Amino acid sequence: MSTEGSTLPKTQTSLLEGKVAVVTGAGGVLGHAIARTFLDNGASVVITDISGDALAAAVERLGAGEKVLAITAGVSDPDAVDAVVAKTTAHFGRLDIWVNNAGIARDATMKKMSIEDFDLVIDVHLKGSWLGTRAAAGWMREHGGGAIINLSSISGKVGNAGQTNYSAAKAGIVGLTKAAAKEVGFAGVRINAIQPGLIESKMLDDMPPEVQESRKKEIPLGRFGTPEEVANIALFLASDLSSYMTGNVVEVSGGRHI
Ligand SMILES: NC(=O)c1ccc[n+]([C@@H]2O[C@H](COP(=O)([O-])OP(=O)(O)OC[C@H]3O[C@@H](n4cnc5c(N)ncnc54)[C@H](O)[C@@H]3O)[C@@H](O)[C@H]2O)c1
């Protein structure tokens, strides 16, 4: 896999000094990069994942001591999601940023896709993001505002064959982001979405090398993105740099599918 262009300077600023962020699915590649970037920018971070093992490994890799709180929680379980808000605010006293990042893929053509795999992907991505957005916005609107960031995908913009479940969920997240932004903007709660393209991750590793090469030819910047390049946009959307943005969808795709 190419690593060209992945040598970005590490951001080390105070954009999120004193802020408290929740990142779901932080046992995975993008969630970990987002948590790392937020920590590097002064935030305390609550990392959640359905996998206790992935979470334990993430805590160790982050090595940030008291600035990290890990909570095992599934994003499709309303009680578990509400409990993350309650535990975060009890532990750190505030909640400023919430990133709906957890995800799974169950790819198959419509002909072969089971109803269970359709439901599961919608449940984790769309219902999970709705539950997270509802719970976080519910707290933020009563406490001076905040920023919510939803991980959509370029797949939700253009539709990918073999991903009718995933593309539908990721397009649904765009609608959720815009509708929710309209409901809670008055209270200073901003909600934006990110649509990553092909990022160096397990998803890409699972792709045969010849498919990777043909996909790369579709990318104007000529390379895959790095998790840090997605995390930097999450940082921008989480911070006051984007204070007049809500309901936006930011593509991080190297220009693929523009
Ligand atoms: N990697 C890419 O190229 C890419 C591109 C576009 C969008 N995205 C999106 O970015 C997000 C992160 O992707 P990634 O590549 O880091 O994936 P990943 O598989 O590395 O990490 C996902 C994490 O989510 C966790 N998870 C799964 N189901 C969960 C649930 N029900 N509750 C809580 N946690 C759960 C997993 O245990 C895992 O740790 C996903 O929403 C994905 O759809 C990724």
PDB file of C-alpha atoms and ligand atoms in Angstrom:
ATOM      1  CA  MET A   1       0.000   0.000   0.000  1.00  0.00           C
ATOM      2  CA  SER A   2       1.231   3.496  -0.818  1.00  0.00           C
ATOM      3  CA  THR A   3       2.278   5.723   2.014  1.00  0.00           C
ATOM      4  CA  GLU A   4       3.154   8.661  -0.228  1.00  0.00           C
ATOM      5  CA  GLY A   5       1.844  11.887   1.184  1.00  0.00           C
ATOM      6  CA  SER A   6       1.271  10.416   4.636  1.00  0.00           C
ATOM      7  CA  THR A   7       4.074  12.390   6.222  1.00  0.00           C
ATOM      8  CA  LEU A   8       1.963  15.313   7.375  1.00  0.00           C
ATOM      9  CA  PRO A   9       3.406  17.360  10.199  1.00  0.00           C
ATOM     10  CA  LYS A  10       1.737  16.338  13.470  1.00  0.00           C
ATOM     11  CA  THR A  11      -0.651  19.040  14.627  1.00  0.00           C
ATOM     12  CA  GLN A  12       0.311  20.185  18.099  1.00  0.00           C
ATOM     13  CA  THR A  13      -1.783  23.184  18.981  1.00  0.00           C
ATOM     14  CA  SER A  14      -4.336  24.131  21.601  1.00  0.00           C
ATOM     15  CA  LEU A  15      -7.403  24.240  19.407  1.00  0.00           C
ATOM     16  CA  LEU A  16      -9.359  22.050  21.834  1.00  0.00           C
ATOM     17  CA  GLU A  17      -7.768  23.098  25.136  1.00  0.00           C
ATOM     18  CA  GLY A  18     -10.150  22.374  28.030  1.00  0.00           C
ATOM     19  CA  LYS A  19     -12.683  20.619  25.777  1.00  0.00           C
ATOM     20  CA  VAL A  20     -14.103  17.124  26.303  1.00  0.00           C
ATOM     21  CA  ALA A  21     -14.736  14.905  23.284  1.00  0.00           C
ATOM     22  CA  VAL A  22     -16.392  11.514  22.782  1.00  0.00           C
ATOM     23  CA  VAL A  23     -15.207   9.376  19.855  1.00  0.00           C
ATOM     24  CA  THR A  24     -17.160   6.197  19.083  1.00  0.00           C
ATOM     25  CA  GLY A  25     -15.498   3.210  17.415  1.00  0.00           C
ATOM     26  CA  ALA A  26     -12.160   4.507  18.716  1.00  0.00           C
ATOM     27  CA  GLY A  27     -10.716   0.999  18.735  1.00  0.00           C
ATOM     28  CA  GLY A  28     -10.541   1.275  14.932  1.00  0.00           C
ATOM     29  CA  VAL A  29      -8.229   3.104  12.558  1.00  0.00           C
ATOM     30  CA  LEU A  30      -9.981   6.434  11.977  1.00  0.00           C
ATOM     31  CA  GLY A  31     -11.396   6.651  15.507  1.00  0.00           C
ATOM     32  CA  HIS A  32      -7.921   6.190  16.926  1.00  0.00           C
ATOM     33  CA  ALA A  33      -6.453   8.889  14.678  1.00  0.00           C
ATOM     34  CA  ILE A  34      -9.248  11.286  15.652  1.00  0.00           C
ATOM     35  CA  ALA A  35      -8.762  10.577  19.380  1.00  0.00           C
ATOM     36  CA  ARG A  36      -4.975  11.053  18.999  1.00  0.00           C
ATOM     37  CA  THR A  37      -5.409  14.363  17.151  1.00  0.00           C
ATOM     38  CA  PHE A  38      -7.913  15.683  19.692  1.00  0.00           C
ATOM     39  CA  LEU A  39      -5.558  14.749  22.565  1.00  0.00           C
ATOM     40  CA  ASP A  40      -2.640  16.432  20.784  1.00  0.00           C
ATOM     41  CA  ASN A  41      -4.776  19.549  20.606  1.00  0.00           C
ATOM     42  CA  GLY A  42      -5.535  19.729  24.319  1.00  0.00           C
ATOM     43  CA  ALA A  43      -8.838  17.851  24.662  1.00  0.00           C
ATOM     44  CA  SER A  44      -9.729  15.117  27.114  1.00  0.00           C
ATOM     45  CA  VAL A  45     -11.192  12.210  25.178  1.00  0.00           C
ATOM     46  CA  VAL A  46     -13.754   9.535  25.975  1.00  0.00           C
ATOM     47  CA  ILE A  47     -13.203   6.604  23.668  1.00  0.00           C
ATOM     48  CA  THR A  48     -15.939   4.043  23.143  1.00  0.00           C
ATOM     49  CA  ASP A  49     -16.169   0.812  21.187  1.00  0.00           C
ATOM     50  CA  ILE A  50     -18.265  -2.349  21.232  1.00  0.00           C
ATOM     51  CA  SER A  51     -15.048  -4.366  21.418  1.00  0.00           C
ATOM     52  CA  GLY A  52     -13.485  -4.284  24.887  1.00  0.00           C
ATOM     53  CA  ASP A  53     -10.247  -5.708  23.466  1.00  0.00           C
ATOM     54  CA  ALA A  54      -9.964  -3.037  20.769  1.00  0.00           C
ATOM     55  CA  LEU A  55     -10.662  -0.409  23.403  1.00  0.00           C
ATOM     56  CA  ALA A  56      -8.005  -1.737  25.797  1.00  0.00           C
ATOM     57  CA  ALA A  57      -5.437  -1.724  22.979  1.00  0.00           C
ATOM     58  CA  ALA A  58      -6.446   1.844  22.058  1.00  0.00           C
ATOM     59  CA  VAL A  59      -5.986   3.045  25.646  1.00  0.00           C
ATOM     60  CA  GLU A  60      -2.500   1.568  25.663  1.00  0.00           C
ATOM     61  CA  ARG A  61      -1.533   3.071  22.288  1.00  0.00           C
ATOM     62  CA  LEU A  62      -2.889   6.499  23.225  1.00  0.00           C
ATOM     63  CA  GLY A  63      -0.976   6.405  26.524  1.00  0.00           C
ATOM     64  CA  ALA A  64      -2.645   9.615  27.673  1.00  0.00           C
ATOM     65  CA  GLY A  65      -3.369   8.723  31.317  1.00  0.00           C
ATOM     66  CA  GLU A  66      -6.093  10.761  32.948  1.00  0.00           C
ATOM     67  CA  LYS A  67      -7.001  12.560  29.734  1.00  0.00           C
ATOM     68  CA  VAL A  68      -8.591   9.366  28.393  1.00  0.00           C
ATOM     69  CA  LEU A  69     -11.675   7.536  29.662  1.00  0.00           C
ATOM     70  CA  ALA A  70     -12.643   4.273  27.930  1.00  0.00           C
ATOM     71  CA  ILE A  71     -16.238   3.024  27.900  1.00  0.00           C
ATOM     72  CA  THR A  72     -17.331  -0.216  26.251  1.00  0.00           C
ATOM     73  CA  ALA A  73     -20.609   0.615  24.508  1.00  0.00           C
ATOM     74  CA  GLY A  74     -22.508  -0.329  21.369  1.00  0.00           C
ATOM     75  CA  VAL A  75     -23.738   2.630  19.338  1.00  0.00           C
ATOM     76  CA  SER A  76     -27.086   1.021  18.445  1.00  0.00           C
ATOM     77  CA  ASP A  77     -28.119   0.537  22.071  1.00  0.00           C
ATOM     78  CA  PRO A  78     -30.022   3.636  23.271  1.00  0.00           C
ATOM     79  CA  ASP A  79     -29.338   2.971  26.960  1.00  0.00           C
ATOM     80  CA  ALA A  80     -25.618   2.448  26.347  1.00  0.00           C
ATOM     81  CA  VAL A  81     -25.406   5.669  24.323  1.00  0.00           C
ATOM     82  CA  ASP A  82     -27.225   7.685  26.991  1.00  0.00           C
ATOM     83  CA  ALA A  83     -24.907   6.129  29.590  1.00  0.00           C
ATOM     84  CA  VAL A  84     -21.860   7.417  27.677  1.00  0.00           C
ATOM     85  CA  VAL A  85     -23.203  10.975  28.019  1.00  0.00           C
ATOM     86  CA  ALA A  86     -23.934  10.439  31.726  1.00  0.00           C
ATOM     87  CA  LYS A  87     -20.506   8.900  32.457  1.00  0.00           C
ATOM     88  CA  THR A  88     -18.634  11.525  30.422  1.00  0.00           C
ATOM     89  CA  THR A  89     -20.284  14.457  32.133  1.00  0.00           C
ATOM     90  CA  ALA A  90     -19.996  12.825  35.581  1.00  0.00           C
ATOM     91  CA  HIS A  91     -16.280  12.161  35.025  1.00  0.00           C
ATOM     92  CA  PHE A  92     -15.115  15.288  33.181  1.00  0.00           C
ATOM     93  CA  GLY A  93     -17.961  17.693  34.050  1.00  0.00           C
ATOM     94  CA  ARG A  94     -18.654  18.656  30.440  1.00  0.00           C
ATOM     95  CA  LEU A  95     -19.212  17.439  26.880  1.00  0.00           C
ATOM     96  CA  ASP A  96     -18.167  19.642  23.961  1.00  0.00           C
ATOM     97  CA  ILE A  97     -17.553  17.330  20.999  1.00  0.00           C
ATOM     98  CA  TRP A  98     -19.103  14.052  19.875  1.00  0.00           C
ATOM     99  CA  VAL A  99     -17.861  12.045  16.888  1.00  0.00           C
ATOM    100  CA  ASN A 100     -20.132   9.324  15.476  1.00  0.00           C
ATOM    101  CA  ASN A 101     -17.406   7.189  13.900  1.00  0.00           C
ATOM    102  CA  ALA A 102     -18.165   3.518  14.750  1.00  0.00           C
ATOM    103  CA  GLY A 103     -18.847   1.404  11.709  1.00  0.00           C
ATOM    104  CA  ILE A 104     -18.945  -1.972  10.037  1.00  0.00           C
ATOM    105  CA  ALA A 105     -19.284  -3.250   6.483  1.00  0.00           C
ATOM    106  CA  ARG A 106     -21.263  -6.251   5.266  1.00  0.00           C
ATOM    107  CA  ASP A 107     -20.745  -5.947   1.508  1.00  0.00           C
ATOM    108  CA  ALA A 108     -22.654  -8.085  -1.001  1.00  0.00           C
ATOM    109  CA  THR A 109     -24.726  -7.504  -4.092  1.00  0.00           C
ATOM    110  CA  MET A 110     -28.446  -7.051  -3.449  1.00  0.00           C
ATOM    111  CA  LYS A 111     -28.986 -10.504  -4.864  1.00  0.00           C
ATOM    112  CA  LYS A 112     -26.839 -12.038  -2.139  1.00  0.00           C
ATOM    113  CA  MET A 113     -27.267  -9.623   0.774  1.00  0.00           C
ATOM    114  CA  SER A 114     -29.226 -11.019   3.708  1.00  0.00           C
ATOM    115  CA  ILE A 115     -31.901  -8.937   5.429  1.00  0.00           C
ATOM    116  CA  GLU A 116     -29.854  -9.330   8.614  1.00  0.00           C
ATOM    117  CA  ASP A 117     -26.796  -7.728   7.017  1.00  0.00           C
ATOM    118  CA  PHE A 118     -28.894  -4.896   5.613  1.00  0.00           C
ATOM    119  CA  ASP A 119     -30.448  -4.239   9.030  1.00  0.00           C
ATOM    120  CA  LEU A 120     -27.138  -4.512  10.882  1.00  0.00           C
ATOM    121  CA  VAL A 121     -25.362  -1.915   8.754  1.00  0.00           C
ATOM    122  CA  ILE A 122     -28.298   0.504   8.975  1.00  0.00           C
ATOM    123  CA  ASP A 123     -28.462  -0.106  12.722  1.00  0.00           C
ATOM    124  CA  VAL A 124     -24.800   0.615  13.408  1.00  0.00           C
ATOM    125  CA  HIS A 125     -24.263   3.552  11.030  1.00  0.00           C
ATOM    126  CA  LEU A 126     -27.604   5.322  10.714  1.00  0.00           C
ATOM    127  CA  LYS A 127     -29.420   4.468  13.933  1.00  0.00           C
ATOM    128  CA  GLY A 128     -26.106   4.645  15.814  1.00  0.00           C
ATOM    129  CA  SER A 129     -25.396   8.138  14.490  1.00  0.00           C
ATOM    130  CA  TRP A 130     -28.961   9.224  15.222  1.00  0.00           C
ATOM    131  CA  LEU A 131     -28.771   7.954  18.798  1.00  0.00           C
ATOM    132  CA  GLY A 132     -25.370   9.590  19.314  1.00  0.00           C
ATOM    133  CA  THR A 133     -26.507  12.864  17.788  1.00  0.00           C
ATOM    134  CA  ARG A 134     -29.696  12.866  19.852  1.00  0.00           C
ATOM    135  CA  ALA A 135     -27.926  12.095  23.116  1.00  0.00           C
ATOM    136  CA  ALA A 136     -25.037  14.537  22.588  1.00  0.00           C
ATOM    137  CA  ALA A 137     -27.238  17.361  21.281  1.00  0.00           C
ATOM    138  CA  GLY A 138     -29.630  16.801  24.190  1.00  0.00           C
ATOM    139  CA  TRP A 139     -26.846  17.604  26.651  1.00  0.00           C
ATOM    140  CA  MET A 140     -25.087  20.281  24.589  1.00  0.00           C
ATOM    141  CA  ARG A 141     -28.212  22.359  23.932  1.00  0.00           C
ATOM    142  CA  GLU A 142     -28.689  22.750  27.701  1.00  0.00           C
ATOM    143  CA  HIS A 143     -25.015  23.580  28.345  1.00  0.00           C
ATOM    144  CA  GLY A 144     -24.001  26.280  25.881  1.00  0.00           C
ATOM    145  CA  GLY A 145     -23.548  24.306  22.668  1.00  0.00           C
ATOM    146  CA  GLY A 146     -21.022  21.961  21.117  1.00  0.00           C
ATOM    147  CA  ALA A 147     -19.907  20.240  17.931  1.00  0.00           C
ATOM    148  CA  ILE A 148     -21.105  16.902  16.560  1.00  0.00           C
ATOM    149  CA  ILE A 149     -19.295  15.208  13.685  1.00  0.00           C
ATOM    150  CA  ASN A 150     -20.762  12.320  11.726  1.00  0.00           C
ATOM    151  CA  LEU A 151     -18.648   9.970   9.628  1.00  0.00           C
ATOM    152  CA  SER A 152     -20.444   9.494   6.338  1.00  0.00           C
ATOM    153  CA  SER A 153     -18.550   8.272   3.256  1.00  0.00           C
ATOM    154  CA  ILE A 154     -18.107   9.115  -0.411  1.00  0.00           C
ATOM    155  CA  SER A 155     -20.062   5.863  -0.793  1.00  0.00           C
ATOM    156  CA  GLY A 156     -23.077   7.787   0.535  1.00  0.00           C
ATOM    157  CA  LYS A 157     -22.604  10.434  -2.159  1.00  0.00           C
ATOM    158  CA  VAL A 158     -22.160   8.314  -5.272  1.00  0.00           C
ATOM    159  CA  GLY A 159     -23.390   4.842  -4.219  1.00  0.00           C
ATOM    160  CA  ASN A 160     -21.141   1.787  -4.488  1.00  0.00           C
ATOM    161  CA  ALA A 161     -22.211  -1.468  -6.114  1.00  0.00           C
ATOM    162  CA  GLY A 162     -22.047  -4.189  -3.463  1.00  0.00           C
ATOM    163  CA  GLN A 163     -22.776  -1.664  -0.728  1.00  0.00           C
ATOM    164  CA  THR A 164     -26.503  -0.920  -0.973  1.00  0.00           C
ATOM    165  CA  ASN A 165     -26.747  -1.178   2.838  1.00  0.00           C
ATOM    166  CA  TYR A 166     -23.633   0.930   3.546  1.00  0.00           C
ATOM    167  CA  SER A 167     -24.327   3.550   0.848  1.00  0.00           C
ATOM    168  CA  ALA A 168     -27.915   3.934   2.056  1.00  0.00           C
ATOM    169  CA  ALA A 169     -26.761   4.339   5.660  1.00  0.00           C
ATOM    170  CA  LYS A 170     -24.030   6.834   4.726  1.00  0.00           C
ATOM    171  CA  ALA A 171     -26.431   8.881   2.562  1.00  0.00           C
ATOM    172  CA  GLY A 172     -28.927   8.751   5.437  1.00  0.00           C
ATOM    173  CA  ILE A 173     -26.290  10.235   7.724  1.00  0.00           C
ATOM    174  CA  VAL A 174     -26.151  13.288   5.441  1.00  0.00           C
ATOM    175  CA  GLY A 175     -29.908  13.810   5.820  1.00  0.00           C
ATOM    176  CA  LEU A 176     -29.655  13.278   9.579  1.00  0.00           C
ATOM    177  CA  THR A 177     -26.791  15.795   9.826  1.00  0.00           C
ATOM    178  CA  LYS A 178     -28.693  18.522   7.957  1.00  0.00           C
ATOM    179  CA  ALA A 179     -32.047  17.977   9.693  1.00  0.00           C
ATOM    180  CA  ALA A 180     -30.519  17.803  13.169  1.00  0.00           C
ATOM    181  CA  ALA A 181     -28.366  20.886  12.464  1.00  0.00           C
ATOM    182  CA  LYS A 182     -31.571  22.820  11.751  1.00  0.00           C
ATOM    183  CA  GLU A 183     -33.155  21.650  15.007  1.00  0.00           C
ATOM    184  CA  VAL A 184     -30.372  22.597  17.404  1.00  0.00           C
ATOM    185  CA  GLY A 185     -28.446  25.416  15.734  1.00  0.00           C
ATOM    186  CA  PHE A 186     -30.321  27.975  17.868  1.00  0.00           C
ATOM    187  CA  ALA A 187     -28.636  26.490  20.954  1.00  0.00           C
ATOM    188  CA  GLY A 188     -25.116  26.695  19.527  1.00  0.00           C
ATOM    189  CA  VAL A 189     -24.909  23.010  18.629  1.00  0.00           C
ATOM    190  CA  ARG A 190     -23.166  22.564  15.263  1.00  0.00           C
ATOM    191  CA  ILE A 191     -23.493  19.271  13.365  1.00  0.00           C
ATOM    192  CA  ASN A 192     -21.363  18.465  10.327  1.00  0.00           C
ATOM    193  CA  ALA A 193     -20.415  15.352   8.377  1.00  0.00           C
ATOM    194  CA  ILE A 194     -17.224  14.054   6.794  1.00  0.00           C
ATOM    195  CA  GLN A 195     -17.171  11.925   3.660  1.00  0.00           C
ATOM    196  CA  PRO A 196     -13.810  10.140   3.469  1.00  0.00           C
ATOM    197  CA  GLY A 197     -12.763   8.499   0.233  1.00  0.00           C
ATOM    198  CA  LEU A 198     -10.206   5.705   0.165  1.00  0.00           C
ATOM    199  CA  ILE A 199      -8.154   5.897   3.343  1.00  0.00           C
ATOM    200  CA  GLU A 200      -5.233   3.680   4.408  1.00  0.00           C
ATOM    201  CA  SER A 201      -7.111   1.308   6.697  1.00  0.00           C
ATOM    202  CA  LYS A 202      -8.354  -2.248   7.049  1.00  0.00           C
ATOM    203  CA  MET A 203     -11.015  -1.467   4.437  1.00  0.00           C
ATOM    204  CA  LEU A 204      -8.269  -0.737   1.906  1.00  0.00           C
ATOM    205  CA  ASP A 205      -6.076  -3.653   3.029  1.00  0.00           C
ATOM    206  CA  ASP A 206      -8.995  -5.990   2.279  1.00  0.00           C
ATOM    207  CA  MET A 207      -8.986  -4.814  -1.365  1.00  0.00           C
ATOM    208  CA  PRO A 208      -6.925  -6.898  -3.853  1.00  0.00           C
ATOM    209  CA  PRO A 209      -3.774  -5.009  -5.049  1.00  0.00           C
ATOM    210  CA  GLU A 210      -5.011  -4.752  -8.650  1.00  0.00           C
ATOM    211  CA  VAL A 211      -8.293  -3.200  -7.484  1.00  0.00           C
ATOM    212  CA  GLN A 212      -6.321  -0.764  -5.291  1.00  0.00           C
ATOM    213  CA  GLU A 213      -4.273   0.304  -8.314  1.00  0.00           C
ATOM    214  CA  SER A 214      -7.316   0.863 -10.522  1.00  0.00           C
ATOM    215  CA  ARG A 215      -9.066   2.853  -7.762  1.00  0.00           C
ATOM    216  CA  LYS A 216      -5.959   4.985  -7.291  1.00  0.00           C
ATOM    217  CA  LYS A 217      -6.168   6.059 -10.934  1.00  0.00           C
ATOM    218  CA  GLU A 218      -9.560   7.645 -10.146  1.00  0.00           C
ATOM    219  CA  ILE A 219      -8.052   9.908  -7.477  1.00  0.00           C
ATOM    220  CA  PRO A 220      -6.923  13.336  -8.764  1.00  0.00           C
ATOM    221  CA  LEU A 221      -4.327  13.617  -5.992  1.00  0.00           C
ATOM    222  CA  GLY A 222      -2.994  10.215  -7.081  1.00  0.00           C
ATOM    223  CA  ARG A 223      -2.800   8.529  -3.688  1.00  0.00           C
ATOM    224  CA  PHE A 224      -4.897   7.152  -0.851  1.00  0.00           C
ATOM    225  CA  GLY A 225      -5.608   9.339   2.164  1.00  0.00           C
ATOM    226  CA  THR A 226      -4.185   8.808   5.624  1.00  0.00           C
ATOM    227  CA  PRO A 227      -6.258   8.492   8.813  1.00  0.00           C
ATOM    228  CA  GLU A 228      -4.554  11.689  10.034  1.00  0.00           C
ATOM    229  CA  GLU A 229      -5.866  13.599   7.018  1.00  0.00           C
ATOM    230  CA  VAL A 230      -9.409  12.653   8.060  1.00  0.00           C
ATOM    231  CA  ALA A 231      -8.645  13.405  11.720  1.00  0.00           C
ATOM    232  CA  ASN A 232      -7.427  16.907  10.790  1.00  0.00           C
ATOM    233  CA  ILE A 233     -10.827  17.691   9.240  1.00  0.00           C
ATOM    234  CA  ALA A 234     -12.557  16.310  12.348  1.00  0.00           C
ATOM    235  CA  LEU A 235     -10.333  18.675  14.359  1.00  0.00           C
ATOM    236  CA  PHE A 236     -11.343  21.606  12.161  1.00  0.00           C
ATOM    237  CA  LEU A 237     -15.050  20.772  12.529  1.00  0.00           C
ATOM    238  CA  ALA A 238     -14.681  20.225  16.291  1.00  0.00           C
ATOM    239  CA  SER A 239     -12.873  23.519  16.881  1.00  0.00           C
ATOM    240  CA  ASP A 240     -13.888  27.154  16.699  1.00  0.00           C
ATOM    241  CA  LEU A 241     -12.127  27.395  13.327  1.00  0.00           C
ATOM    242  CA  SER A 242     -15.444  26.174  11.896  1.00  0.00           C
ATOM    243  CA  SER A 243     -17.662  28.241  14.222  1.00  0.00           C
ATOM    244  CA  TYR A 244     -19.958  29.396  11.388  1.00  0.00           C
ATOM    245  CA  MET A 245     -20.386  25.962   9.785  1.00  0.00           C
ATOM    246  CA  THR A 246     -23.272  23.620  10.457  1.00  0.00           C
ATOM    247  CA  GLY A 247     -25.112  21.068   8.331  1.00  0.00           C
ATOM    248  CA  ASN A 248     -22.100  20.811   6.001  1.00  0.00           C
ATOM    249  CA  VAL A 249     -20.645  17.735   4.364  1.00  0.00           C
ATOM    250  CA  VAL A 250     -16.876  17.851   3.867  1.00  0.00           C
ATOM    251  CA  GLU A 251     -15.352  15.450   1.356  1.00  0.00           C
ATOM    252  CA  VAL A 252     -11.865  14.116   2.204  1.00  0.00           C
ATOM    253  CA  SER A 253     -11.273  12.060  -0.887  1.00  0.00           C
ATOM    254  CA  GLY A 254      -8.270  13.460  -2.751  1.00  0.00           C
ATOM    255  CA  GLY A 255     -10.798  14.702  -5.290  1.00  0.00           C
ATOM    256  CA  ARG A 256     -12.242  11.281  -6.124  1.00  0.00           C
ATOM    257  CA  HIS A 257     -15.905  11.531  -7.176  1.00  0.00           C
ATOM    258  CA  ILE A 258     -16.021  15.330  -7.064  1.00  0.00           C
TER     259      ILE A 258
HETATM  260  N1  LIG B   1     -11.498   3.504   6.181  1.00  0.00           N
HETATM  261  C1  LIG B   1     -12.031   4.157   5.161  1.00  0.00           C
HETATM  262  O1  LIG B   1     -11.469   4.206   4.047  1.00  0.00           O
HETATM  263  C2  LIG B   1     -13.362   4.848   5.320  1.00  0.00           C
HETATM  264  C3  LIG B   1     -13.895   5.545   4.236  1.00  0.00           C
HETATM  265  C4  LIG B   1     -15.117   6.190   4.390  1.00  0.00           C
HETATM  266  C5  LIG B   1     -15.778   6.158   5.601  1.00  0.00           C
HETATM  267  N2  LIG B   1     -15.244   5.470   6.644  1.00  0.00           N
HETATM  268  C6  LIG B   1     -16.003   5.435   7.898  1.00  0.00           C
HETATM  269  O2  LIG B   1     -15.158   5.824   8.968  1.00  0.00           O
HETATM  270  C7  LIG B   1     -15.537   5.132  10.156  1.00  0.00           C
HETATM  271  C8  LIG B   1     -14.338   4.418  10.746  1.00  0.00           C
HETATM  272  O3  LIG B   1     -13.806   3.520   9.787  1.00  0.00           O
HETATM  273  P1  LIG B   1     -12.477   2.653  10.066  1.00  0.00           P
HETATM  274  O4  LIG B   1     -11.856   2.391   8.755  1.00  0.00           O
HETATM  275  O5  LIG B   1     -11.686   3.290  11.146  1.00  0.00           O
HETATM  276  O6  LIG B   1     -13.114   1.282  10.602  1.00  0.00           O
HETATM  277  P2  LIG B   1     -12.526   0.217  11.648  1.00  0.00           P
HETATM  278  O7  LIG B   1     -13.145  -1.095  11.309  1.00  0.00           O
HETATM  279  O8  LIG B   1     -11.029   0.294  11.713  1.00  0.00           O
HETATM  280  O9  LIG B   1     -13.095   0.731  13.039  1.00  0.00           O
HETATM  281  C9  LIG B   1     -14.454   0.716  13.353  1.00  0.00           C
HETATM  282  C10 LIG B   1     -14.615   0.487  14.851  1.00  0.00           C
HETATM  283  O10 LIG B   1     -16.018   0.530  15.148  1.00  0.00           O
HETATM  284  C11 LIG B   1     -16.280  -0.479  16.121  1.00  0.00           C
HETATM  285  N3  LIG B   1     -17.697  -0.878  16.075  1.00  0.00           N
HETATM  286  C12 LIG B   1     -18.298  -1.671  15.178  1.00  0.00           C
HETATM  287  N4  LIG B   1     -19.588  -1.817  15.473  1.00  0.00           N
HETATM  288  C13 LIG B   1     -19.814  -1.082  16.596  1.00  0.00           C
HETATM  289  C14 LIG B   1     -20.951  -0.816  17.385  1.00  0.00           C
HETATM  290  N5  LIG B   1     -22.150  -1.363  17.116  1.00  0.00           N
HETATM  291  N6  LIG B   1     -20.813  -0.005  18.458  1.00  0.00           N
HETATM  292  C15 LIG B   1     -19.619   0.548  18.761  1.00  0.00           C
HETATM  293  N7  LIG B   1     -18.492   0.320  18.069  1.00  0.00           N
HETATM  294  C16 LIG B   1     -18.603  -0.482  16.978  1.00  0.00           C
HETATM  295  C17 LIG B   1     -15.344  -1.624  15.768  1.00  0.00           C
HETATM  296  O11 LIG B   1     -15.143  -2.506  16.874  1.00  0.00           O
HETATM  297  C18 LIG B   1     -14.084  -0.875  15.314  1.00  0.00           C
HETATM  298  O12 LIG B   1     -13.169  -0.712  16.388  1.00  0.00           O
HETATM  299  C19 LIG B   1     -16.689   4.216   9.767  1.00  0.00           C
HETATM  300  O13 LIG B   1     -17.918   4.837  10.047  1.00  0.00           O
HETATM  301  C20 LIG B   1     -16.492   4.049   8.275  1.00  0.00           C
HETATM  302  O14 LIG B   1     -17.685   3.704   7.622  1.00  0.00           O
HETATM  303  C21 LIG B   1     -14.053   4.815   6.531  1.00  0.00           C
END
